[in-house]
XYZ file of C-alpha atoms in Angstrom:
402
model
C -6.311 30.507 5.327
C -5.909 29.188 1.845
C -5.679 25.829 0.838
C -2.058 24.529 0.056
C -1.461 23.442 -3.373
C 0.390 20.599 -4.630
C 2.455 22.773 -7.023
C 3.281 24.809 -4.165
C 4.566 21.878 -2.185
C 6.496 19.980 -4.957
C 7.406 22.253 -7.858
C 9.515 20.365 -10.409
C 13.094 22.456 -11.011
C 13.614 23.780 -14.580
C 16.421 21.550 -15.388
C 15.605 17.849 -15.951
C 16.706 15.609 -12.846
C 19.353 13.181 -13.521
C 18.544 9.651 -13.525
C 19.700 7.657 -10.452
C 22.580 5.097 -11.377
C 20.386 2.175 -10.278
C 17.712 3.002 -12.484
C 20.250 3.597 -15.378
C 22.024 0.074 -14.760
C 18.979 -1.504 -13.188
C 16.396 -1.229 -15.876
C 18.623 -2.770 -18.590
C 19.538 -5.734 -16.387
C 16.119 -6.574 -15.449
C 15.035 -6.516 -19.253
C 17.944 -8.691 -19.954
C 17.343 -11.162 -17.240
C 13.805 -11.541 -18.161
C 15.046 -11.990 -21.757
C 17.382 -14.542 -20.828
C 14.404 -16.499 -18.882
C 12.340 -16.443 -21.964
C 15.160 -17.372 -24.100
C 15.981 -20.344 -22.041
C 12.230 -21.611 -22.132
C 11.872 -21.004 -25.807
C 13.315 -24.249 -27.369
C 10.803 -25.975 -25.320
C 7.624 -24.189 -26.588
C 7.603 -26.435 -29.637
C 5.830 -29.120 -26.964
C 2.150 -28.660 -27.233
C 1.697 -29.084 -23.501
C 3.789 -25.728 -23.052
C 2.048 -23.547 -25.523
C -0.308 -22.186 -23.227
C 2.914 -21.388 -20.929
C 4.373 -19.679 -24.038
C 1.325 -17.530 -24.285
C 1.673 -16.424 -20.873
C 5.335 -15.679 -20.849
C 4.946 -13.574 -24.109
C 1.936 -11.569 -22.445
C 3.987 -11.119 -19.176
C 7.148 -9.993 -21.187
C 4.766 -7.339 -22.812
C 3.501 -6.337 -19.337
C 6.948 -6.369 -17.608
C 8.569 -4.346 -20.446
C 5.857 -1.542 -20.376
C 6.444 -1.342 -16.560
C 10.225 -1.164 -16.986
C 9.504 1.665 -19.776
C 7.542 3.387 -17.003
C 10.416 3.082 -14.510
C 12.841 4.354 -16.753
C 10.541 7.691 -17.144
C 10.246 7.957 -13.479
C 6.704 6.693 -13.063
C 5.929 6.554 -9.191
C 3.574 3.493 -9.609
C 5.923 1.737 -11.781
C 8.825 2.215 -9.161
C 6.855 0.991 -6.056
C 5.755 -2.162 -8.282
C 9.430 -2.827 -9.376
C 10.890 -1.810 -5.899
C 8.711 -4.616 -4.268
C 8.804 -7.560 -6.735
C 12.672 -7.246 -7.087
C 13.198 -7.447 -3.249
C 10.446 -9.998 -2.354
C 10.687 -12.469 -5.155
C 14.523 -12.730 -5.458
C 14.730 -12.426 -1.687
C 12.438 -15.606 -1.134
C 14.286 -17.188 -4.113
C 17.401 -16.871 -2.657
C 16.243 -18.100 1.101
C 14.813 -21.115 -1.004
C 18.183 -21.950 -3.109
C 20.310 -21.722 0.100
C 17.652 -23.982 2.044
C 17.665 -26.674 -0.850
C 21.373 -26.364 -1.004
C 21.855 -27.075 2.670
C 19.661 -30.129 2.117
C 21.773 -31.178 -0.735
C 24.801 -30.579 0.467
C 26.148 -34.210 0.698
C 25.779 -34.358 -3.432
C 28.138 -31.512 -3.966
C 31.092 -32.987 -2.700
C 33.296 -32.209 0.619
C 32.874 -28.574 0.539
C 29.465 -26.783 -0.180
C 31.064 -24.321 -2.877
C 33.246 -27.273 -4.289
C 31.125 -28.738 -6.771
C 28.187 -26.579 -7.110
C 26.497 -26.671 -10.406
C 27.208 -23.884 -13.042
C 23.522 -23.368 -13.113
C 23.298 -23.225 -9.507
C 25.974 -19.974 -9.799
C 24.023 -18.406 -12.396
C 20.748 -18.602 -10.560
C 22.465 -17.148 -7.395
C 23.963 -14.149 -9.345
C 20.824 -13.570 -11.138
C 18.788 -13.337 -8.018
C 21.501 -11.443 -6.166
C 21.637 -8.988 -8.934
C 17.589 -8.499 -9.172
C 17.549 -8.179 -5.262
C 20.458 -5.311 -5.343
C 18.302 -3.580 -8.012
C 15.504 -3.751 -5.600
C 17.550 -2.432 -2.638
C 18.684 0.484 -4.724
C 15.297 1.399 -5.945
C 13.906 2.003 -2.386
C 16.680 4.578 -1.836
C 15.376 8.075 -1.334
C 17.148 9.512 -3.959
C 15.258 7.443 -6.435
C 11.977 8.374 -5.109
C 13.025 12.216 -4.986
C 13.893 11.857 -8.857
C 10.702 10.197 -9.624
C 8.737 12.990 -7.596
C 10.420 15.928 -9.457
C 9.430 14.186 -13.015
C 5.932 13.725 -11.634
C 4.905 16.117 -8.940
C 1.591 15.186 -7.115
C -1.788 17.003 -8.314
C -3.598 17.048 -5.364
C -3.640 16.872 -1.539
C -5.064 13.318 -1.528
C -2.318 12.407 -4.176
C 0.269 13.728 -1.919
C -1.178 11.280 0.917
C -0.631 8.386 -1.421
C 3.071 9.449 -2.170
C 3.664 9.762 1.274
C 2.158 6.159 2.064
C 5.010 5.029 -0.120
C 7.620 6.911 1.402
C 8.160 9.895 -0.675
C 9.617 12.871 1.068
C 6.564 15.324 0.820
C 5.523 16.692 3.793
C 1.877 16.479 4.604
C -0.968 18.832 3.582
C -2.066 21.711 5.961
C -3.170 20.467 9.436
C -6.449 22.379 9.302
C -6.597 23.747 5.663
C -10.108 25.494 4.802
C -11.365 27.127 1.705
C -10.506 30.744 2.032
C -9.395 32.073 -1.322
C -7.133 35.167 -1.286
C -5.605 34.875 -4.998
C -7.213 35.459 -8.273
C -6.711 31.686 -9.264
C -8.245 30.640 -5.958
C -11.206 32.946 -6.330
C -11.838 31.535 -10.027
C -11.709 28.046 -8.645
C -14.254 28.907 -5.646
C -16.480 30.502 -8.183
C -16.540 27.265 -10.314
C -17.027 25.122 -7.391
C -19.996 27.256 -6.419
C -21.570 26.807 -9.452
C -22.301 23.192 -8.534
C -25.780 22.532 -7.350
C -25.186 21.263 -3.798
C -28.670 19.782 -3.673
C -27.738 17.320 -6.660
C -24.212 16.674 -5.437
C -24.231 13.597 -3.309
C -21.540 10.833 -3.070
C -21.901 6.968 -1.491
C -18.723 4.871 -1.266
C -18.706 1.256 -0.287
C -15.693 1.386 1.758
C -15.993 -2.173 3.024
C -15.831 -3.516 -0.486
C -12.568 -1.536 -1.320
C -10.964 -2.249 1.962
C -11.552 -6.056 1.596
C -10.063 -5.733 -1.739
C -7.032 -4.486 -0.549
C -6.755 -7.019 2.472
C -7.274 -9.740 -0.228
C -4.301 -8.884 -2.032
C -2.057 -8.393 1.262
C -3.536 -11.673 2.926
C -2.853 -13.400 -0.611
C 0.913 -12.427 -0.434
C 1.427 -13.183 3.012
C -0.411 -16.654 2.395
C 2.226 -17.303 -0.305
C 5.342 -16.660 2.198
C 3.337 -19.255 4.620
C 3.084 -21.515 1.827
C 6.706 -21.428 0.998
C 7.614 -22.081 4.578
C 5.317 -24.817 4.876
C 6.931 -26.752 1.642
C 10.327 -26.003 2.758
C 9.432 -27.685 6.146
C 8.017 -30.412 4.396
C 10.805 -31.150 2.367
C 13.152 -30.702 5.238
C 10.990 -33.216 7.094
C 10.870 -35.817 4.201
C 14.845 -35.812 3.948
C 14.980 -36.171 7.726
C 12.953 -39.448 7.598
C 14.588 -40.815 4.369
C 17.942 -40.226 5.599
C 17.499 -40.875 9.407
C 18.664 -37.288 10.009
C 17.741 -35.080 12.639
C 13.975 -33.672 12.649
C 14.531 -30.831 14.740
C 14.623 -28.045 11.812
C 11.527 -29.480 10.130
C 9.794 -29.261 13.345
C 11.371 -25.505 14.041
C 10.222 -24.162 10.566
C 6.700 -26.145 10.991
C 6.290 -24.277 14.591
C 7.084 -20.963 12.443
C 4.500 -21.689 10.058
C 1.644 -22.510 12.869
C 2.839 -19.380 14.540
C 2.537 -17.195 11.147
C -0.896 -19.152 10.373
C -2.290 -18.391 14.202
C -1.296 -14.639 13.519
C -2.772 -14.357 10.348
C -6.076 -15.925 11.230
C -6.526 -13.768 14.473
C -5.736 -10.497 12.535
C -8.161 -11.195 9.785
C -10.732 -12.170 12.379
C -10.264 -8.749 14.551
C -10.311 -6.907 10.921
C -13.570 -8.548 9.661
C -15.045 -7.568 13.504
C -13.880 -4.047 13.103
C -15.073 -3.634 9.425
C -18.270 -5.297 9.846
C -20.774 -6.663 7.139
C -20.987 -3.295 5.284
C -19.477 0.205 5.727
C -21.252 2.410 3.348
C -20.529 6.197 3.543
C -23.394 8.927 1.930
C -22.534 12.565 1.760
C -25.462 14.792 0.485
C -26.825 18.033 1.351
C -28.716 16.748 4.569
C -25.201 15.428 6.123
C -23.267 12.397 6.510
C -24.926 8.604 6.576
C -22.701 5.466 7.498
C -24.567 2.091 6.441
C -23.201 -0.729 8.603
C -24.687 -4.465 8.954
C -27.590 -3.355 10.890
C -27.014 0.502 12.125
C -27.883 3.372 10.007
C -25.958 6.614 11.774
C -27.287 9.601 10.185
C -25.520 12.821 11.059
C -26.706 16.105 9.980
C -24.535 18.995 9.172
C -25.854 21.471 12.156
C -25.088 18.321 14.459
C -21.418 17.996 13.204
C -18.534 20.013 14.699
C -16.009 19.075 12.104
C -14.929 16.215 9.475
C -11.441 15.813 8.471
C -8.825 12.980 7.443
C -6.319 11.961 9.841
C -3.095 10.255 9.180
C -0.332 8.720 11.583
C 3.357 9.411 10.954
C 5.483 6.654 11.165
C 9.470 6.548 11.375
C 11.320 4.411 8.764
C 14.887 4.174 7.544
C 14.214 6.771 4.737
C 12.733 9.263 7.523
C 8.936 9.878 8.595
C 6.210 9.407 6.235
C 2.152 9.658 6.267
C 0.520 6.340 6.847
C -3.123 5.266 6.563
C -5.397 8.086 6.186
C -8.797 7.687 7.856
C -12.083 9.758 8.191
C -12.782 11.327 11.637
C -16.263 12.724 12.310
C -16.856 15.183 15.321
C -20.027 15.584 16.834
C -21.246 18.894 18.585
C -22.901 16.644 21.291
C -21.550 13.077 21.677
C -24.107 10.464 20.898
C -24.613 8.145 23.892
C -22.984 4.585 23.750
C -25.318 2.109 22.412
C -27.397 4.153 19.976
C -25.235 2.682 16.989
C -23.491 -0.284 18.443
C -21.472 -0.977 15.252
C -20.438 2.811 15.201
C -19.548 2.517 18.646
C -16.536 0.072 17.873
C -15.320 2.812 16.020
C -15.005 5.670 18.453
C -12.115 6.905 19.576
C -10.823 9.149 22.425
C -7.494 11.232 21.448
C -6.500 14.894 21.556
C -8.555 16.948 19.125
C -6.956 18.611 16.002
C -8.577 21.716 17.178
C -9.202 23.231 20.655
C -12.811 23.584 20.266
C -13.614 20.246 18.997
C -14.495 17.188 21.382
C -11.883 14.544 22.131
C -14.438 11.873 20.907
C -14.989 11.161 17.569
C -16.109 8.387 15.056
C -13.078 7.124 12.709
C -13.915 5.100 9.637
C -11.324 3.172 7.668
C -10.394 4.475 4.240
C -9.019 2.411 1.405
C -5.873 3.467 0.099
C -7.487 5.142 -2.866
C -6.843 8.689 -4.104
C -10.455 8.824 -5.869
C -12.049 8.341 -2.399
C -9.960 10.914 -0.564
C -11.205 13.778 -3.113
C -14.755 12.400 -3.478
C -15.030 13.091 0.437
C -13.019 16.453 0.599
C -15.092 17.508 -2.437
C -18.456 16.676 -1.304
C -17.839 18.258 2.291
C -16.619 21.184 0.751
C -19.552 21.574 -1.657
C -22.105 21.255 1.361
C -20.634 22.906 4.345
C -16.859 24.017 3.715
C -17.139 25.572 7.182
C -16.823 21.898 8.432
C -13.860 20.656 6.717
C -10.894 20.118 8.867
C -8.399 19.225 6.181
C -5.808 16.744 7.258
C -4.405 16.421 10.663
C -2.243 13.679 12.440
C -2.979 11.404 14.720
C -0.946 9.836 17.481
C -1.361 6.064 16.799
C -1.769 3.959 13.460
C -5.384 2.393 14.609
C -5.006 -0.110 11.302
C -4.151 -3.623 11.077
C -0.664 -4.522 10.433
C -1.618 -6.173 7.037
C -3.258 -3.258 5.689
C -0.343 -0.651 6.404
């Protein structure tokens, strides 16, 4: 069985794909919107106290316009970043403006929209336009256009694209090395020239996963802080105006619930990840270093090594979700041999009939280099053990890492 190649899975057409309307109109709109914001701040830059802000805004302008240029050219990463920012930031801003408007409704006269200042209308329209662009960038035709301009170069990159919702089918369920073409044989020969005795890889999985988790938790914390501030403002207004305090109490209860959910989830994630999670692959086999455990798996003691993924349903169809490393032993180790690794043991239907149901599952960071390094190392030392990419039945991932 030959390895499926990325160019066979997503081959760009001869004709350049037509740029979607949302990109054609949205990129200039976002560029002009940011230019208007900078222009509004510019007259105040003569103040010495605002010069640092001016430098930061100019630097942000250069970064933003670079990202927008990449989006104009169909860059997949730029598409994901802009689509996320233009839905999250304007969405929260619209909610905040609406809540502030409700609290200040008495200052607008008889009707809420009757005496609404012009600046408010401009702010609502600007946020609404950016939010509309963000929703449009999430459409499947935009991702297909980006993928046609920048097809993936490897199965690992396909996995990352799938995690972002791009319509590529996942790699072969059990793809193994077996060249049956001239190009495959040439690549196999070049791979065989590598000295397997010297080829080893060590990956600190915990450090990369904690880095990703901090970003996700930070974004969620900002969300919680926004709601906490809104609850505080409503409470102060209620106390000053002798009004009903029930809205403030309701939002405060929501904030406490979100904080409790975050604390419990982070605690469970920390217990599962442990103090350390370092993976080493060399000529002797695989080794996993935990906080106190050092688990070693010789190549002869393994029945298979592969990367599993979960397929989730979204409004844009099914997509690949959170690839993780599965290790199958010839004879399953008894419970208690490696206490920390036992927390990562799973009992599921095996991807191939001859494999056992028990396997150790190591959480992997969403990093293309990690996938490539693991696959290349196993292929160099024991290609017959490589199971490729296969689907698992459940996510088995903390919600804030998904």
